[in-house]
């Protein structure tokens, strides 16, 4: 659980900082900062689910 919190905090801080540097608006930057960790987590789960379904044969 601590690892997930660390990932979310890292992604929030980077997304907020980059968004604020571009648009100088705290409200928009906060929305981007909140949305980015959710998008990252969702995308990560989708990729993990897709990989489970793919069974690759060993290389010859």
GROMACS .gro file of N, CA and C in nm:
model
  180
    1UNK      N    1   0.082  -0.119   0.000
    1UNK     CA    2   0.000   0.000   0.000
    1UNK      C    3   0.087   0.126   0.000
    2UNK      N    4   0.196   0.122   0.074
    2UNK     CA    5   0.285   0.238   0.079
    2UNK      C    6   0.344   0.267  -0.058
    3UNK      N    7   0.369   0.162  -0.133
    3UNK     CA    8   0.424   0.180  -0.267
    3UNK      C    9   0.326   0.251  -0.359
    4UNK      N   10   0.197   0.216  -0.350
    4UNK     CA   11   0.095   0.282  -0.432
    4UNK      C   12   0.082   0.430  -0.394
    5UNK      N   13   0.089   0.458  -0.266
    5UNK     CA   14   0.081   0.597  -0.220
    5UNK      C   15   0.201   0.676  -0.270
    6UNK      N   16   0.318   0.613  -0.266
    6UNK     CA   17   0.439   0.681  -0.314
    6UNK      C   18   0.429   0.710  -0.463
    7UNK      N   19   0.381   0.614  -0.542
    7UNK     CA   20   0.362   0.636  -0.686
    7UNK      C   21   0.262   0.749  -0.711
    8UNK      N   22   0.150   0.748  -0.640
    8UNK     CA   23   0.049   0.851  -0.659
    8UNK      C   24   0.102   0.989  -0.622
    9UNK      N   25   0.175   0.997  -0.512
    9UNK     CA   26   0.231   1.125  -0.470
    9UNK      C   27   0.335   1.176  -0.569
   10UNK      N   28   0.416   1.087  -0.619
   10UNK     CA   29   0.517   1.125  -0.717
   10UNK      C   30   0.452   1.175  -0.845
   11UNK      N   31   0.354   1.101  -0.895
   11UNK     CA   32   0.287   1.141  -1.018
   11UNK      C   33   0.209   1.270  -1.000
   12UNK      N   34   0.145   1.287  -0.885
   12UNK     CA   35   0.073   1.412  -0.859
   12UNK      C   36   0.168   1.530  -0.859
   13UNK      N   37   0.279   1.518  -0.787
   13UNK     CA   38   0.370   1.632  -0.776
   13UNK      C   39   0.433   1.669  -0.910
   14UNK      N   40   0.469   1.570  -0.989
   14UNK     CA   41   0.528   1.600  -1.120
   14UNK      C   42   0.424   1.660  -1.214
   15UNK      N   43   0.304   1.602  -1.219
   15UNK     CA   44   0.198   1.654  -1.306
   15UNK      C   45   0.158   1.795  -1.264
   16UNK      N   46   0.143   1.819  -1.135
   16UNK     CA   47   0.107   1.951  -1.087
   16UNK      C   48   0.215   2.052  -1.122
   17UNK      N   49   0.340   2.018  -1.096
   17UNK     CA   50   0.451   2.110  -1.123
   17UNK      C   51   0.462   2.145  -1.271
   18UNK      N   52   0.455   2.045  -1.355
   18UNK     CA   53   0.466   2.070  -1.499
   18UNK      C   54   0.347   2.151  -1.551
   19UNK      N   55   0.227   2.119  -1.505
   19UNK     CA   56   0.109   2.192  -1.548
   19UNK      C   57   0.114   2.337  -1.500
   20UNK      N   58   0.157   2.358  -1.378
   20UNK     CA   59   0.167   2.494  -1.325
   20UNK      C   60   0.273   2.575  -1.399
   21UNK      N   61   0.382   2.511  -1.436
   21UNK     CA   62   0.487   2.580  -1.511
   21UNK      C   63   0.436   2.625  -1.648
   22UNK      N   64   0.343   2.550  -1.706
   22UNK     CA   65   0.291   2.583  -1.839
   22UNK      C   66   0.182   2.689  -1.831
   23UNK      N   67   0.084   2.673  -1.739
   23UNK     CA   68  -0.032   2.762  -1.744
   23UNK      C   69  -0.046   2.859  -1.627
   24UNK      N   70   0.034   2.847  -1.524
   24UNK     CA   71   0.032   2.938  -1.408
   24UNK      C   72  -0.107   2.948  -1.343
   25UNK      N   73  -0.181   2.838  -1.342
   25UNK     CA   74  -0.314   2.835  -1.282
   25UNK      C   75  -0.320   2.719  -1.184
   26UNK      N   76  -0.341   2.751  -1.056
   26UNK     CA   77  -0.338   2.649  -0.952
   26UNK      C   78  -0.455   2.551  -0.966
   27UNK      N   79  -0.573   2.600  -1.000
   27UNK     CA   80  -0.691   2.514  -1.009
   27UNK      C   81  -0.676   2.410  -1.120
   28UNK      N   82  -0.636   2.455  -1.238
   28UNK     CA   83  -0.617   2.362  -1.350
   28UNK      C   84  -0.503   2.266  -1.319
   29UNK      N   85  -0.398   2.317  -1.260
   29UNK     CA   86  -0.284   2.231  -1.226
   29UNK      C   87  -0.323   2.125  -1.124
   30UNK      N   88  -0.409   2.160  -1.029
   30UNK     CA   89  -0.455   2.063  -0.930
   30UNK      C   90  -0.540   1.955  -0.997
   31UNK      N   91  -0.627   1.995  -1.089
   31UNK     CA   92  -0.707   1.895  -1.161
   31UNK      C   93  -0.619   1.800  -1.242
   32UNK      N   94  -0.522   1.855  -1.310
   32UNK     CA   95  -0.429   1.771  -1.387
   32UNK      C   96  -0.352   1.680  -1.292
   33UNK      N   97  -0.308   1.735  -1.179
   33UNK     CA   98  -0.233   1.656  -1.081
   33UNK      C   99  -0.314   1.543  -1.022
   34UNK      N  100  -0.445   1.563  -1.005
   34UNK     CA  101  -0.531   1.458  -0.950
   34UNK      C  102  -0.565   1.355  -1.058
   35UNK      N  103  -0.588   1.400  -1.180
   35UNK     CA  104  -0.629   1.309  -1.287
   35UNK      C  105  -0.514   1.219  -1.332
   36UNK      N  106  -0.393   1.268  -1.330
   36UNK     CA  107  -0.281   1.191  -1.384
   36UNK      C  108  -0.254   1.061  -1.308
   37UNK      N  109  -0.251   1.057  -1.176
   37UNK     CA  110  -0.230   0.929  -1.108
   37UNK      C  111  -0.340   0.827  -1.136
   38UNK      N  112  -0.465   0.874  -1.151
   38UNK     CA  113  -0.574   0.783  -1.184
   38UNK      C  114  -0.555   0.724  -1.324
   39UNK      N  115  -0.516   0.810  -1.418
   39UNK     CA  116  -0.493   0.762  -1.555
   39UNK      C  117  -0.376   0.664  -1.557
   40UNK      N  118  -0.272   0.693  -1.482
   40UNK     CA  119  -0.157   0.604  -1.474
   40UNK      C  120  -0.196   0.468  -1.417
   41UNK      N  121  -0.272   0.469  -1.308
   41UNK     CA  122  -0.314   0.343  -1.245
   41UNK      C  123  -0.406   0.263  -1.337
   42UNK      N  124  -0.499   0.331  -1.403
   42UNK     CA  125  -0.590   0.262  -1.494
   42UNK      C  126  -0.513   0.201  -1.611
   43UNK      N  127  -0.425   0.279  -1.672
   43UNK     CA  128  -0.346   0.228  -1.783
   43UNK      C  129  -0.256   0.113  -1.743
   44UNK      N  130  -0.200   0.123  -1.624
   44UNK     CA  131  -0.113   0.016  -1.574
   44UNK      C  132  -0.192  -0.114  -1.555
   45UNK      N  133  -0.313  -0.105  -1.502
   45UNK     CA  134  -0.395  -0.224  -1.483
   45UNK      C  135  -0.438  -0.284  -1.615
   46UNK      N  136  -0.473  -0.201  -1.713
   46UNK     CA  137  -0.512  -0.250  -1.845
   46UNK      C  138  -0.397  -0.326  -1.909
   47UNK      N  139  -0.278  -0.270  -1.901
   47UNK     CA  140  -0.161  -0.336  -1.960
   47UNK      C  141  -0.132  -0.468  -1.890
   48UNK      N  142  -0.144  -0.469  -1.758
   48UNK     CA  143  -0.120  -0.594  -1.684
   48UNK      C  144  -0.222  -0.701  -1.721
   49UNK      N  145  -0.348  -0.664  -1.735
   49UNK     CA  146  -0.452  -0.759  -1.774
   49UNK      C  147  -0.427  -0.813  -1.915
   50UNK      N  148  -0.382  -0.728  -2.003
   50UNK     CA  149  -0.355  -0.770  -2.141
   50UNK      C  150  -0.238  -0.867  -2.145
   51UNK      N  151  -0.136  -0.840  -2.066
   51UNK     CA  152  -0.019  -0.929  -2.065
   51UNK      C  153  -0.052  -1.066  -2.011
   52UNK      N  154  -0.143  -1.075  -1.915
   52UNK     CA  155  -0.180  -1.204  -1.859
   52UNK      C  156  -0.243  -1.292  -1.965
   53UNK      N  157  -0.321  -1.233  -2.053
   53UNK     CA  158  -0.387  -1.310  -2.159
   53UNK      C  159  -0.293  -1.357  -2.268
   54UNK      N  160  -0.178  -1.295  -2.281
   54UNK     CA  161  -0.082  -1.333  -2.385
   54UNK      C  162   0.013  -1.439  -2.332
   55UNK      N  163   0.008  -1.555  -2.387
   55UNK     CA  164   0.101  -1.661  -2.349
   55UNK      C  165   0.199  -1.680  -2.464
   56UNK      N  166   0.322  -1.641  -2.443
   56UNK     CA  167   0.423  -1.651  -2.545
   56UNK      C  168   0.500  -1.782  -2.531
   57UNK      N  169   0.528  -1.844  -2.643
   57UNK     CA  170   0.606  -1.967  -2.638
   57UNK      C  171   0.754  -1.931  -2.623
   58UNK      N  172   0.830  -2.016  -2.558
   58UNK     CA  173   0.973  -1.987  -2.539
   58UNK      C  174   1.047  -1.982  -2.672
   59UNK      N  175   1.149  -1.899  -2.677
   59UNK     CA  176   1.229  -1.886  -2.799
   59UNK      C  177   1.309  -2.013  -2.823
   60UNK      N  178   1.328  -2.046  -2.947
   60UNK     CA  179   1.402  -2.168  -2.983
   60UNK      C  180   1.551  -2.146  -2.975
   0.00000   0.00000   0.00000
